[in-house]
Amino acid sequence: MSRARPKDIAETSTGGRRFVTVLGPGLITGASDDDPSGIATYSQAGAQYGFSISWTLLLTYPLMAAVQEISARIGRTTGKGIAANIRAHYSGWVLQAIVLLLLIANTINIGADLGAMGDALALLIGGPRLVYVVLFGLVCAGLQIWVPYKSYASVLRWLTLVLFAYFGTALVVHIPWGELARGLLIPTFTRDAGFWTMVVAVFGTTISPYLFFWQASEEVEDNNRVAARKPLKRAPEQGPGAIARIRLDTLIGMALSNLVALAIVVTTAATLHVAGVTNIETSTQAAAALKPVAGRFAFTVFTLGILGTGLLAVPVLAGSAAYALAEARGWPRGLARKPGAAVAFYVTIGLATMTGAAINFSPIDPIKALYWSAVINGVVAVPVMAIMMLMTASAKIMGQFVVAGALRAVGWIATAVMAAAVVGMAITMFV
C-alpha cells in the first residue's frame, strides 16, 4: 500500500504536473457554468446595466465555491452522488420531484445551448443552423457514450481553455477602469424591478443545481477509477489530502467561472452599453452586436467562445441529469462503465441531448423556455442546497467528515441568498 500511495492515493502536490492532475471535477464544473445560456445572461447584464451590476460576481464567488465544495465532499466522503444519498436518507417523493424538475430544466437548457451553438456557427461560416444543432447534439452525446471516461475527462479539461477567449475579448476593448472598480467594489441598490430581476438571473445562472449533482458524481467516478481510493467514511486516513485537493480544485474552478462571467459583463458593458445597445436576448445576439461596435476580432473570439463552452456544457447538463435519474432509480451508472453495462444511464444522456436539439425544431420560443428553465433551476436549488447542508451535518452520512465552521456558515448563507432570490423572482413575476 505504501508503494501505491504516491501514485494512486495522493491527491495534492506542489509539482507542476501533479498540480494539473489535481484540477478535475471542480475545474470542469466551474467552466461548464459559463455555457451559452449563461453567456446570454451575463451579456444582458452588461449591456443593460453596464458596470453597476458587476458586484454580483464578486459576491457569487465565495457562495458558489462553498456550495460546490460541499457537493464534492458529499461524493468523496460517501462514495455516492447527491441523488443516491437523498434516496438513502430522505423521503422518496422529495427526490422524485427534484429529479423530474432537474430533467426538465436541463433538457431545456441543452436545447437553448445547442441552438446558440448552431446560431454561432451559422454566424461564422453561414449554412443551415438546424443542421448544426443536430450535429452538435450528436457529437456531445457521442463523446459521453463512446469515448472512455479517462479520455473524455481529459477532453473536458482541455475544453476549459476555450474560456480564455473571453479574457481575450475583454483585452481588445477600451475599459474605463475607474468605473469598473466602482461597479465591482461598491454594490448598487436601486428600486428598478428590472435591475433586481437581472440580479436574480445572475445568481440563478451562477449557482445551478446541475452543477451540484455533476461535481458530486464526478468525485465518485474518480474514486472508482483509482482502485486505492476509497470513500472517506471507509478510509478516513485519506481525508486530509482529499479535502485539500477538493478545496483547491473547487476554488480554482469557481474562480475561473466567475472571472469569465465578469469578463463577459465587462466586455458588453464597455461596448454595447456605452453604444446604447441594450436589447440582448441571446449570446449570439451579443456576438453580432459586438461586431460593429468592437470590431471583427472581438466578434470572432466571442463567437468561438460560444461554440467551445457549448461543447463543454451540454455534456455536463446531460450527464448531471443522467446521474440524478440513475441514482434515484438505482440503475447502474457512470461514464467509466461501458454502454452495455449502464444502458438506462446512457439512454438518458442521449435522450436529454437529442430532446434538447428537437426543441429547436418546435414552435416553443427558446427565450421563454430558457426563462422558465431558470425559474425551475432557482426553485430546485433551494431545497437541494438545504438538504445538502443537512446531510453534511449528519455524522450518520458523513462520518467524521461533517462540514462545520466557516464552510458550513457560508453554505447556509448561500442557501438563504438563493431562497431570497427565488422570492424576489416570484415578486417580480406576480406582483
Short mmCIF file of C-alpha atoms in Angstrom, two decimals:
data_model
loop_
_atom_site.label_atom_id
_atom_site.label_comp_id
_atom_site.label_asym_id
_atom_site.label_seq_id
_atom_site.Cartn_x
_atom_site.Cartn_y
_atom_site.Cartn_z
CA MET A 1 0.00 0.00 0.00
CA SER A 2 2.78 2.42 0.86
CA ARG A 3 4.32 1.93 -2.58
CA ALA A 4 0.95 2.64 -4.27
CA ARG A 5 0.20 5.68 -2.17
CA PRO A 6 2.16 8.40 -4.06
CA LYS A 7 0.72 7.33 -7.40
CA ASP A 8 -2.77 6.15 -6.55
CA ILE A 9 -3.88 7.91 -3.38
CA ALA A 10 -2.03 11.20 -3.07
CA GLU A 11 -4.39 13.93 -4.15
CA THR A 12 -2.33 17.07 -3.65
CA SER A 13 1.16 18.03 -4.75
CA THR A 14 3.20 21.13 -5.37
CA GLY A 15 4.73 19.73 -8.57
CA GLY A 16 3.56 21.32 -11.82
CA ARG A 17 2.42 18.11 -13.47
CA ARG A 18 0.74 16.83 -10.30
CA PHE A 19 -0.87 20.23 -9.82
CA VAL A 20 -2.57 19.88 -13.20
CA THR A 21 -3.90 16.44 -12.27
CA VAL A 22 -5.46 17.92 -9.11
CA LEU A 23 -7.70 20.01 -11.33
CA GLY A 24 -10.66 17.86 -12.36
CA PRO A 25 -14.31 17.86 -11.26
CA GLY A 26 -14.12 21.38 -9.81
CA LEU A 27 -12.43 22.89 -12.85
CA ILE A 28 -14.80 21.22 -15.31
CA THR A 29 -17.87 22.09 -13.21
CA GLY A 30 -16.90 25.75 -12.92
CA ALA A 31 -16.11 26.04 -16.62
CA SER A 32 -19.39 24.39 -17.65
CA ASP A 33 -21.30 27.06 -15.74
CA ASP A 34 -20.32 29.58 -18.44
CA ASP A 35 -22.48 27.87 -21.07
CA PRO A 36 -24.08 29.77 -23.99
CA SER A 37 -27.19 30.40 -21.88
CA GLY A 38 -25.04 31.81 -19.10
CA ILE A 39 -23.16 33.93 -21.63
CA ALA A 40 -26.53 35.34 -22.72
CA THR A 41 -27.42 36.28 -19.14
CA TYR A 42 -24.07 37.93 -18.46
CA SER A 43 -24.24 39.74 -21.82
CA GLN A 44 -27.73 41.04 -20.97
CA ALA A 45 -26.48 42.21 -17.59
CA GLY A 46 -23.54 44.15 -19.03
CA ALA A 47 -25.48 45.57 -21.97
CA GLN A 48 -28.43 46.76 -19.88
CA TYR A 49 -26.77 47.90 -16.65
CA GLY A 50 -23.14 48.45 -17.50
CA PHE A 51 -20.55 48.13 -14.76
CA SER A 52 -23.06 48.80 -12.00
CA ILE A 53 -24.06 45.14 -11.84
CA SER A 54 -20.54 43.67 -11.77
CA TRP A 55 -20.52 43.50 -7.93
CA THR A 56 -22.83 40.48 -8.12
CA LEU A 57 -19.98 38.35 -9.48
CA LEU A 58 -17.74 39.31 -6.57
CA LEU A 59 -20.46 38.12 -4.19
CA THR A 60 -21.31 34.89 -6.03
CA TYR A 61 -17.75 33.56 -5.91
CA PRO A 62 -17.49 32.59 -2.22
CA LEU A 63 -21.09 31.34 -2.20
CA MET A 64 -20.62 29.23 -5.32
CA ALA A 65 -17.25 27.89 -4.14
CA ALA A 66 -18.70 26.85 -0.77
CA VAL A 67 -21.71 25.06 -2.26
CA GLN A 68 -19.61 23.23 -4.84
CA GLU A 69 -17.02 22.16 -2.27
CA ILE A 70 -19.85 20.79 -0.12
CA SER A 71 -21.22 18.91 -3.15
CA ALA A 72 -17.81 17.41 -3.89
CA ARG A 73 -17.26 16.39 -0.29
CA ILE A 74 -20.56 14.50 -0.28
CA GLY A 75 -19.41 12.40 -3.23
CA ARG A 76 -15.84 11.86 -2.00
CA THR A 77 -16.91 11.03 1.57
CA THR A 78 -19.86 8.73 0.92
CA GLY A 79 -18.90 7.22 -2.42
CA LYS A 80 -22.37 8.16 -3.71
CA GLY A 81 -23.82 11.10 -5.59
CA ILE A 82 -26.32 13.59 -4.19
CA ALA A 83 -29.42 11.85 -5.55
CA ALA A 84 -28.24 8.47 -4.21
CA ASN A 85 -27.74 10.00 -0.76
CA ILE A 86 -31.16 11.64 -0.82
CA ARG A 87 -32.66 8.30 -1.86
CA ALA A 88 -30.98 6.56 1.07
CA HIS A 89 -31.84 9.07 3.78
CA TYR A 90 -34.89 11.13 2.79
CA SER A 91 -38.44 10.76 1.50
CA GLY A 92 -38.83 9.30 -1.96
CA TRP A 93 -41.32 11.89 -3.18
CA VAL A 94 -38.86 14.70 -2.44
CA LEU A 95 -36.22 13.00 -4.58
CA GLN A 96 -38.61 12.21 -7.44
CA ALA A 97 -39.84 15.82 -7.58
CA ILE A 98 -36.30 17.21 -7.57
CA VAL A 99 -35.09 14.81 -10.28
CA LEU A 100 -38.11 15.47 -12.51
CA LEU A 101 -37.64 19.24 -12.32
CA LEU A 102 -33.90 18.86 -12.89
CA LEU A 103 -34.52 16.75 -16.01
CA ILE A 104 -36.93 19.34 -17.41
CA ALA A 105 -34.66 22.30 -16.67
CA ASN A 106 -31.52 20.60 -18.00
CA THR A 107 -33.22 19.48 -21.22
CA ILE A 108 -34.50 23.00 -21.90
CA ASN A 109 -31.05 24.38 -21.14
CA ILE A 110 -29.46 21.85 -23.50
CA GLY A 111 -31.87 22.95 -26.23
CA ALA A 112 -31.01 26.61 -25.71
CA ASP A 113 -27.27 25.87 -25.70
CA LEU A 114 -27.42 23.74 -28.86
CA GLY A 115 -29.49 26.45 -30.54
CA ALA A 116 -26.91 29.07 -29.59
CA MET A 117 -24.11 26.87 -30.93
CA GLY A 118 -25.98 26.42 -34.22
CA ASP A 119 -26.53 30.17 -34.47
CA ALA A 120 -22.87 30.85 -33.67
CA LEU A 121 -21.53 28.54 -36.36
CA ALA A 122 -24.01 29.95 -38.86
CA LEU A 123 -22.78 33.46 -37.97
CA LEU A 124 -19.18 32.45 -38.59
CA ILE A 125 -19.42 30.37 -41.76
CA GLY A 126 -23.04 30.55 -42.89
CA GLY A 127 -25.10 27.46 -43.64
CA PRO A 128 -28.10 25.67 -42.14
CA ARG A 129 -28.43 26.45 -38.42
CA LEU A 130 -30.68 23.48 -37.62
CA VAL A 131 -28.30 21.00 -39.25
CA TYR A 132 -25.56 22.35 -37.00
CA VAL A 133 -27.83 21.93 -33.97
CA VAL A 134 -28.32 18.22 -34.73
CA LEU A 135 -24.61 17.68 -35.46
CA PHE A 136 -23.57 19.33 -32.21
CA GLY A 137 -26.12 17.23 -30.33
CA LEU A 138 -24.78 14.03 -31.85
CA VAL A 139 -21.17 15.00 -31.10
CA CYS A 140 -21.92 15.87 -27.46
CA ALA A 141 -23.91 12.68 -26.84
CA GLY A 142 -21.45 10.52 -28.77
CA LEU A 143 -18.46 11.74 -26.77
CA GLN A 144 -20.09 10.76 -23.49
CA ILE A 145 -21.38 7.41 -24.70
CA TRP A 146 -18.47 6.08 -26.74
CA VAL A 147 -15.27 7.75 -25.50
CA PRO A 148 -13.65 6.07 -22.44
CA TYR A 149 -14.09 8.12 -19.27
CA LYS A 150 -10.39 8.83 -18.72
CA SER A 151 -10.02 10.22 -22.24
CA TYR A 152 -13.34 12.02 -22.06
CA ALA A 153 -12.41 13.73 -18.76
CA SER A 154 -9.20 14.93 -20.43
CA VAL A 155 -11.21 16.32 -23.35
CA LEU A 156 -13.41 18.28 -20.94
CA ARG A 157 -10.39 19.54 -19.03
CA TRP A 158 -8.76 20.82 -22.22
CA LEU A 159 -12.02 22.40 -23.37
CA THR A 160 -11.90 24.69 -20.34
CA LEU A 161 -9.13 26.57 -22.13
CA VAL A 162 -11.71 27.99 -24.53
CA LEU A 163 -12.95 30.21 -21.73
CA PHE A 164 -9.81 32.30 -22.09
CA ALA A 165 -11.37 33.60 -25.31
CA TYR A 166 -13.47 35.90 -23.17
CA PHE A 167 -10.42 37.33 -21.45
CA GLY A 168 -9.05 37.98 -24.93
CA THR A 169 -12.23 39.79 -25.93
CA ALA A 170 -12.08 41.98 -22.82
CA LEU A 171 -8.47 42.89 -23.58
CA VAL A 172 -9.25 44.32 -27.02
CA VAL A 173 -11.95 46.75 -25.87
CA HIS A 174 -11.49 50.03 -24.04
CA ILE A 175 -12.33 49.61 -20.34
CA PRO A 176 -12.78 52.61 -18.03
CA TRP A 177 -11.02 51.01 -15.06
CA GLY A 178 -12.24 53.53 -12.50
CA GLU A 179 -15.86 52.93 -13.44
CA LEU A 180 -15.31 49.18 -13.35
CA ALA A 181 -13.72 49.37 -9.90
CA ARG A 182 -16.68 51.35 -8.55
CA GLY A 183 -19.16 48.88 -10.00
CA LEU A 184 -17.23 45.91 -8.69
CA LEU A 185 -16.46 47.16 -5.17
CA ILE A 186 -19.46 49.40 -4.40
CA PRO A 187 -22.76 47.50 -4.74
CA THR A 188 -25.58 49.32 -6.49
CA PHE A 189 -29.07 49.12 -4.98
CA THR A 190 -31.99 50.59 -6.88
CA ARG A 191 -35.78 50.27 -6.86
CA ASP A 192 -35.80 49.28 -10.52
CA ALA A 193 -37.60 45.91 -10.75
CA GLY A 194 -35.70 45.05 -13.93
CA PHE A 195 -32.37 45.50 -12.16
CA TRP A 196 -33.32 43.10 -9.39
CA THR A 197 -34.69 40.62 -11.88
CA MET A 198 -31.27 40.69 -13.53
CA VAL A 199 -29.53 40.22 -10.16
CA VAL A 200 -31.73 37.16 -9.57
CA ALA A 201 -30.87 35.88 -13.07
CA VAL A 202 -27.13 36.25 -12.41
CA PHE A 203 -27.37 34.35 -9.13
CA GLY A 204 -29.60 31.67 -10.68
CA THR A 205 -27.25 31.24 -13.62
CA THR A 206 -24.12 31.08 -11.47
CA ILE A 207 -25.41 28.74 -8.72
CA SER A 208 -27.33 25.98 -10.53
CA PRO A 209 -28.49 22.54 -9.32
CA TYR A 210 -26.96 20.61 -12.20
CA LEU A 211 -23.53 21.74 -11.02
CA PHE A 212 -24.13 20.20 -7.58
CA PHE A 213 -25.11 16.81 -8.99
CA TRP A 214 -22.31 16.76 -11.57
CA GLN A 215 -19.42 17.58 -9.24
CA ALA A 216 -20.52 15.10 -6.56
CA SER A 217 -20.95 12.33 -9.15
CA GLU A 218 -17.60 13.06 -10.78
CA GLU A 219 -15.92 12.71 -7.39
CA VAL A 220 -17.49 9.24 -7.22
CA GLU A 221 -16.26 8.49 -10.76
CA ASP A 222 -12.72 9.47 -9.80
CA ASN A 223 -12.97 7.33 -6.65
CA ASN A 224 -13.96 4.33 -8.72
CA ARG A 225 -11.28 4.95 -11.31
CA VAL A 226 -8.40 4.82 -8.81
CA ALA A 227 -8.50 1.45 -7.04
CA ALA A 228 -6.56 2.66 -4.00
CA ARG A 229 -9.04 5.45 -3.29
CA LYS A 230 -11.96 4.65 -1.02
CA PRO A 231 -14.87 6.75 0.25
CA LEU A 232 -13.56 8.74 3.18
CA LYS A 233 -16.05 7.11 5.56
CA ARG A 234 -14.25 3.81 4.90
CA ALA A 235 -10.73 5.26 4.61
CA PRO A 236 -10.55 8.31 6.89
CA GLU A 237 -6.76 8.39 6.61
CA GLN A 238 -7.22 9.68 3.04
CA GLY A 239 -9.30 12.60 4.32
CA PRO A 240 -6.75 15.43 4.72
CA GLY A 241 -5.31 15.04 1.22
CA ALA A 242 -8.70 14.52 -0.40
CA ILE A 243 -10.30 17.54 1.24
CA ALA A 244 -7.30 19.76 0.43
CA ARG A 245 -7.45 18.62 -3.21
CA ILE A 246 -11.21 19.23 -3.43
CA ARG A 247 -10.84 22.71 -1.96
CA LEU A 248 -8.04 23.70 -4.34
CA ASP A 249 -9.82 22.24 -7.38
CA THR A 250 -13.09 23.95 -6.46
CA LEU A 251 -11.61 27.34 -5.61
CA ILE A 252 -9.75 27.44 -8.93
CA GLY A 253 -12.71 26.14 -10.96
CA MET A 254 -15.20 28.59 -9.47
CA ALA A 255 -12.71 31.46 -9.75
CA LEU A 256 -12.35 30.73 -13.46
CA SER A 257 -16.13 30.58 -13.81
CA ASN A 258 -16.72 33.92 -12.11
CA LEU A 259 -13.79 35.65 -13.81
CA VAL A 260 -15.09 34.60 -17.23
CA ALA A 261 -18.58 35.82 -16.31
CA LEU A 262 -17.04 39.13 -15.19
CA ALA A 263 -15.07 39.38 -18.46
CA ILE A 264 -18.32 38.98 -20.42
CA VAL A 265 -20.09 41.62 -18.31
CA VAL A 266 -17.12 43.98 -18.69
CA THR A 267 -16.89 43.43 -22.46
CA THR A 268 -20.59 44.11 -23.07
CA ALA A 269 -20.69 46.99 -20.57
CA ALA A 270 -17.72 48.71 -22.22
CA THR A 271 -19.09 48.27 -25.73
CA LEU A 272 -22.81 47.55 -26.05
CA HIS A 273 -23.98 49.51 -23.01
CA VAL A 274 -21.87 52.52 -23.97
CA ALA A 275 -23.26 52.34 -27.52
CA GLY A 276 -26.84 52.13 -26.24
CA VAL A 277 -27.32 48.54 -27.41
CA THR A 278 -29.31 47.08 -24.51
CA ASN A 279 -31.83 44.70 -26.13
CA ILE A 280 -29.80 41.48 -25.96
CA GLU A 281 -31.61 38.16 -25.53
CA THR A 282 -29.12 35.51 -26.67
CA SER A 283 -25.36 35.01 -26.68
CA THR A 284 -25.27 35.13 -30.49
CA GLN A 285 -27.14 38.44 -30.48
CA ALA A 286 -24.44 39.75 -28.18
CA ALA A 287 -21.74 38.47 -30.53
CA ALA A 288 -23.41 40.01 -33.58
CA ALA A 289 -23.89 43.32 -31.78
CA LEU A 290 -20.20 43.38 -30.84
CA LYS A 291 -19.06 43.29 -34.48
CA PRO A 292 -19.91 46.90 -35.46
CA VAL A 293 -19.05 48.25 -32.00
CA ALA A 294 -15.85 46.39 -31.06
CA GLY A 295 -14.65 45.04 -34.39
CA ARG A 296 -14.45 41.71 -36.19
CA PHE A 297 -11.76 40.23 -33.93
CA ALA A 298 -13.84 40.68 -30.78
CA PHE A 299 -16.88 39.29 -32.61
CA THR A 300 -14.98 36.22 -33.85
CA VAL A 301 -13.38 35.40 -30.49
CA PHE A 302 -16.67 35.89 -28.64
CA THR A 303 -18.49 33.64 -31.11
CA LEU A 304 -15.85 30.89 -30.98
CA GLY A 305 -16.21 31.01 -27.22
CA ILE A 306 -19.90 30.18 -27.56
CA LEU A 307 -19.05 27.06 -29.57
CA GLY A 308 -16.38 25.89 -27.13
CA THR A 309 -18.40 26.49 -23.98
CA GLY A 310 -21.36 24.70 -25.53
CA LEU A 311 -19.25 21.63 -26.27
CA LEU A 312 -18.22 21.65 -22.62
CA ALA A 313 -21.57 22.47 -21.01
CA VAL A 314 -24.03 20.30 -22.97
CA PRO A 315 -22.39 17.02 -21.89
CA VAL A 316 -22.32 18.24 -18.27
CA LEU A 317 -26.02 19.15 -18.40
CA ALA A 318 -26.96 15.79 -19.91
CA GLY A 319 -24.59 13.90 -17.64
CA SER A 320 -25.86 15.50 -14.44
CA ALA A 321 -29.45 14.67 -15.43
CA ALA A 322 -28.48 11.07 -16.14
CA TYR A 323 -26.61 10.71 -12.86
CA ALA A 324 -29.55 12.13 -10.89
CA LEU A 325 -32.11 9.88 -12.58
CA ALA A 326 -29.96 6.74 -12.40
CA GLU A 327 -29.15 7.32 -8.73
CA ALA A 328 -32.81 7.97 -7.94
CA ARG A 329 -33.88 4.75 -9.71
CA GLY A 330 -30.96 2.62 -8.53
CA TRP A 331 -29.73 1.95 -12.08
CA PRO A 332 -26.13 1.06 -12.98
CA ARG A 333 -24.44 4.34 -13.82
CA GLY A 334 -21.18 6.06 -14.55
CA LEU A 335 -19.22 7.35 -17.53
CA ALA A 336 -16.48 4.84 -16.70
CA ARG A 337 -18.89 1.97 -17.47
CA LYS A 338 -19.26 0.65 -20.99
CA PRO A 339 -22.60 1.48 -22.66
CA GLY A 340 -23.83 -2.11 -22.38
CA ALA A 341 -23.25 -2.08 -18.61
CA ALA A 342 -25.31 1.05 -17.95
CA VAL A 343 -27.90 1.12 -20.72
CA ALA A 344 -30.54 3.28 -19.00
CA PHE A 345 -27.90 5.78 -17.86
CA TYR A 346 -26.55 6.29 -21.38
CA VAL A 347 -30.04 6.29 -22.91
CA THR A 348 -30.89 9.17 -20.58
CA ILE A 349 -27.85 11.11 -21.81
CA GLY A 350 -28.81 10.53 -25.44
CA LEU A 351 -32.50 11.35 -24.93
CA ALA A 352 -31.82 14.51 -22.93
CA THR A 353 -29.36 15.76 -25.56
CA MET A 354 -31.46 14.97 -28.62
CA THR A 355 -34.72 16.14 -26.99
CA GLY A 356 -32.93 19.41 -26.36
CA ALA A 357 -31.95 19.52 -30.02
CA ALA A 358 -35.56 18.76 -31.03
CA ILE A 359 -36.79 21.82 -29.09
CA ASN A 360 -35.13 23.93 -31.76
CA PHE A 361 -37.47 22.39 -34.38
CA SER A 362 -40.60 23.11 -32.32
CA PRO A 363 -42.72 26.26 -32.09
CA ILE A 364 -41.51 26.74 -28.50
CA ASP A 365 -39.94 30.15 -28.02
CA PRO A 366 -36.38 29.33 -26.87
CA ILE A 367 -36.07 32.60 -24.93
CA LYS A 368 -39.24 31.95 -22.95
CA ALA A 369 -38.27 28.31 -22.47
CA LEU A 370 -34.89 29.36 -21.12
CA TYR A 371 -36.57 31.83 -18.79
CA TRP A 372 -38.73 29.08 -17.34
CA SER A 373 -35.70 26.84 -17.11
CA ALA A 374 -34.05 29.49 -14.94
CA VAL A 375 -37.20 29.67 -12.81
CA ILE A 376 -37.18 25.88 -12.34
CA ASN A 377 -33.46 25.89 -11.52
CA GLY A 378 -33.98 28.57 -8.90
CA VAL A 379 -36.86 26.66 -7.31
CA VAL A 380 -34.95 23.36 -7.31
CA ALA A 381 -31.71 24.86 -5.99
CA VAL A 382 -33.12 25.92 -2.64
CA PRO A 383 -34.39 22.55 -1.35
CA VAL A 384 -31.38 20.72 -2.80
CA MET A 385 -28.98 23.11 -1.07
CA ALA A 386 -30.91 22.83 2.20
CA ILE A 387 -30.84 19.01 2.02
CA MET A 388 -27.11 19.09 1.21
CA MET A 389 -26.46 21.25 4.27
CA LEU A 390 -28.45 18.86 6.45
CA MET A 391 -26.67 15.82 5.00
CA THR A 392 -23.22 17.26 5.55
CA ALA A 393 -24.05 17.99 9.21
CA SER A 394 -25.02 14.35 9.82
CA ALA A 395 -22.37 12.04 11.27
CA LYS A 396 -24.51 9.12 10.11
CA ILE A 397 -23.98 10.18 6.49
CA MET A 398 -20.56 11.88 6.62
CA GLY A 399 -18.86 10.02 9.45
CA GLN A 400 -16.11 12.13 10.96
CA PHE A 401 -16.11 14.42 7.90
CA VAL A 402 -19.15 16.51 8.77
CA VAL A 403 -18.97 20.03 7.38
CA ALA A 404 -18.56 22.62 10.12
CA GLY A 405 -17.16 26.07 10.80
CA ALA A 406 -16.82 28.73 8.12
CA LEU A 407 -17.68 26.42 5.22
CA ARG A 408 -20.95 25.44 6.86
CA ALA A 409 -21.79 29.08 7.63
CA VAL A 410 -21.14 30.18 4.03
CA GLY A 411 -23.13 27.21 2.74
CA TRP A 412 -26.17 28.29 4.74
CA ILE A 413 -25.67 31.91 3.66
CA ALA A 414 -25.64 30.74 0.03
CA THR A 415 -28.86 28.79 0.64
CA ALA A 416 -30.50 31.86 2.21
CA VAL A 417 -29.37 34.08 -0.67
CA MET A 418 -30.80 31.67 -3.24
CA ALA A 419 -34.06 31.47 -1.29
CA ALA A 420 -34.23 35.28 -1.26
CA ALA A 421 -33.50 35.29 -5.00
CA VAL A 422 -36.41 32.91 -5.64
CA VAL A 423 -38.72 35.08 -3.52
CA GLY A 424 -37.54 38.14 -5.41
CA MET A 425 -38.11 36.39 -8.72
CA ALA A 426 -41.65 35.42 -7.62
CA ILE A 427 -42.38 39.01 -6.63
CA THR A 428 -41.22 40.36 -9.99
CA MET A 429 -43.29 37.71 -11.81
CA PHE A 430 -46.57 38.02 -9.96
CA VAL A 431 -46.70 41.48 -8.37
#
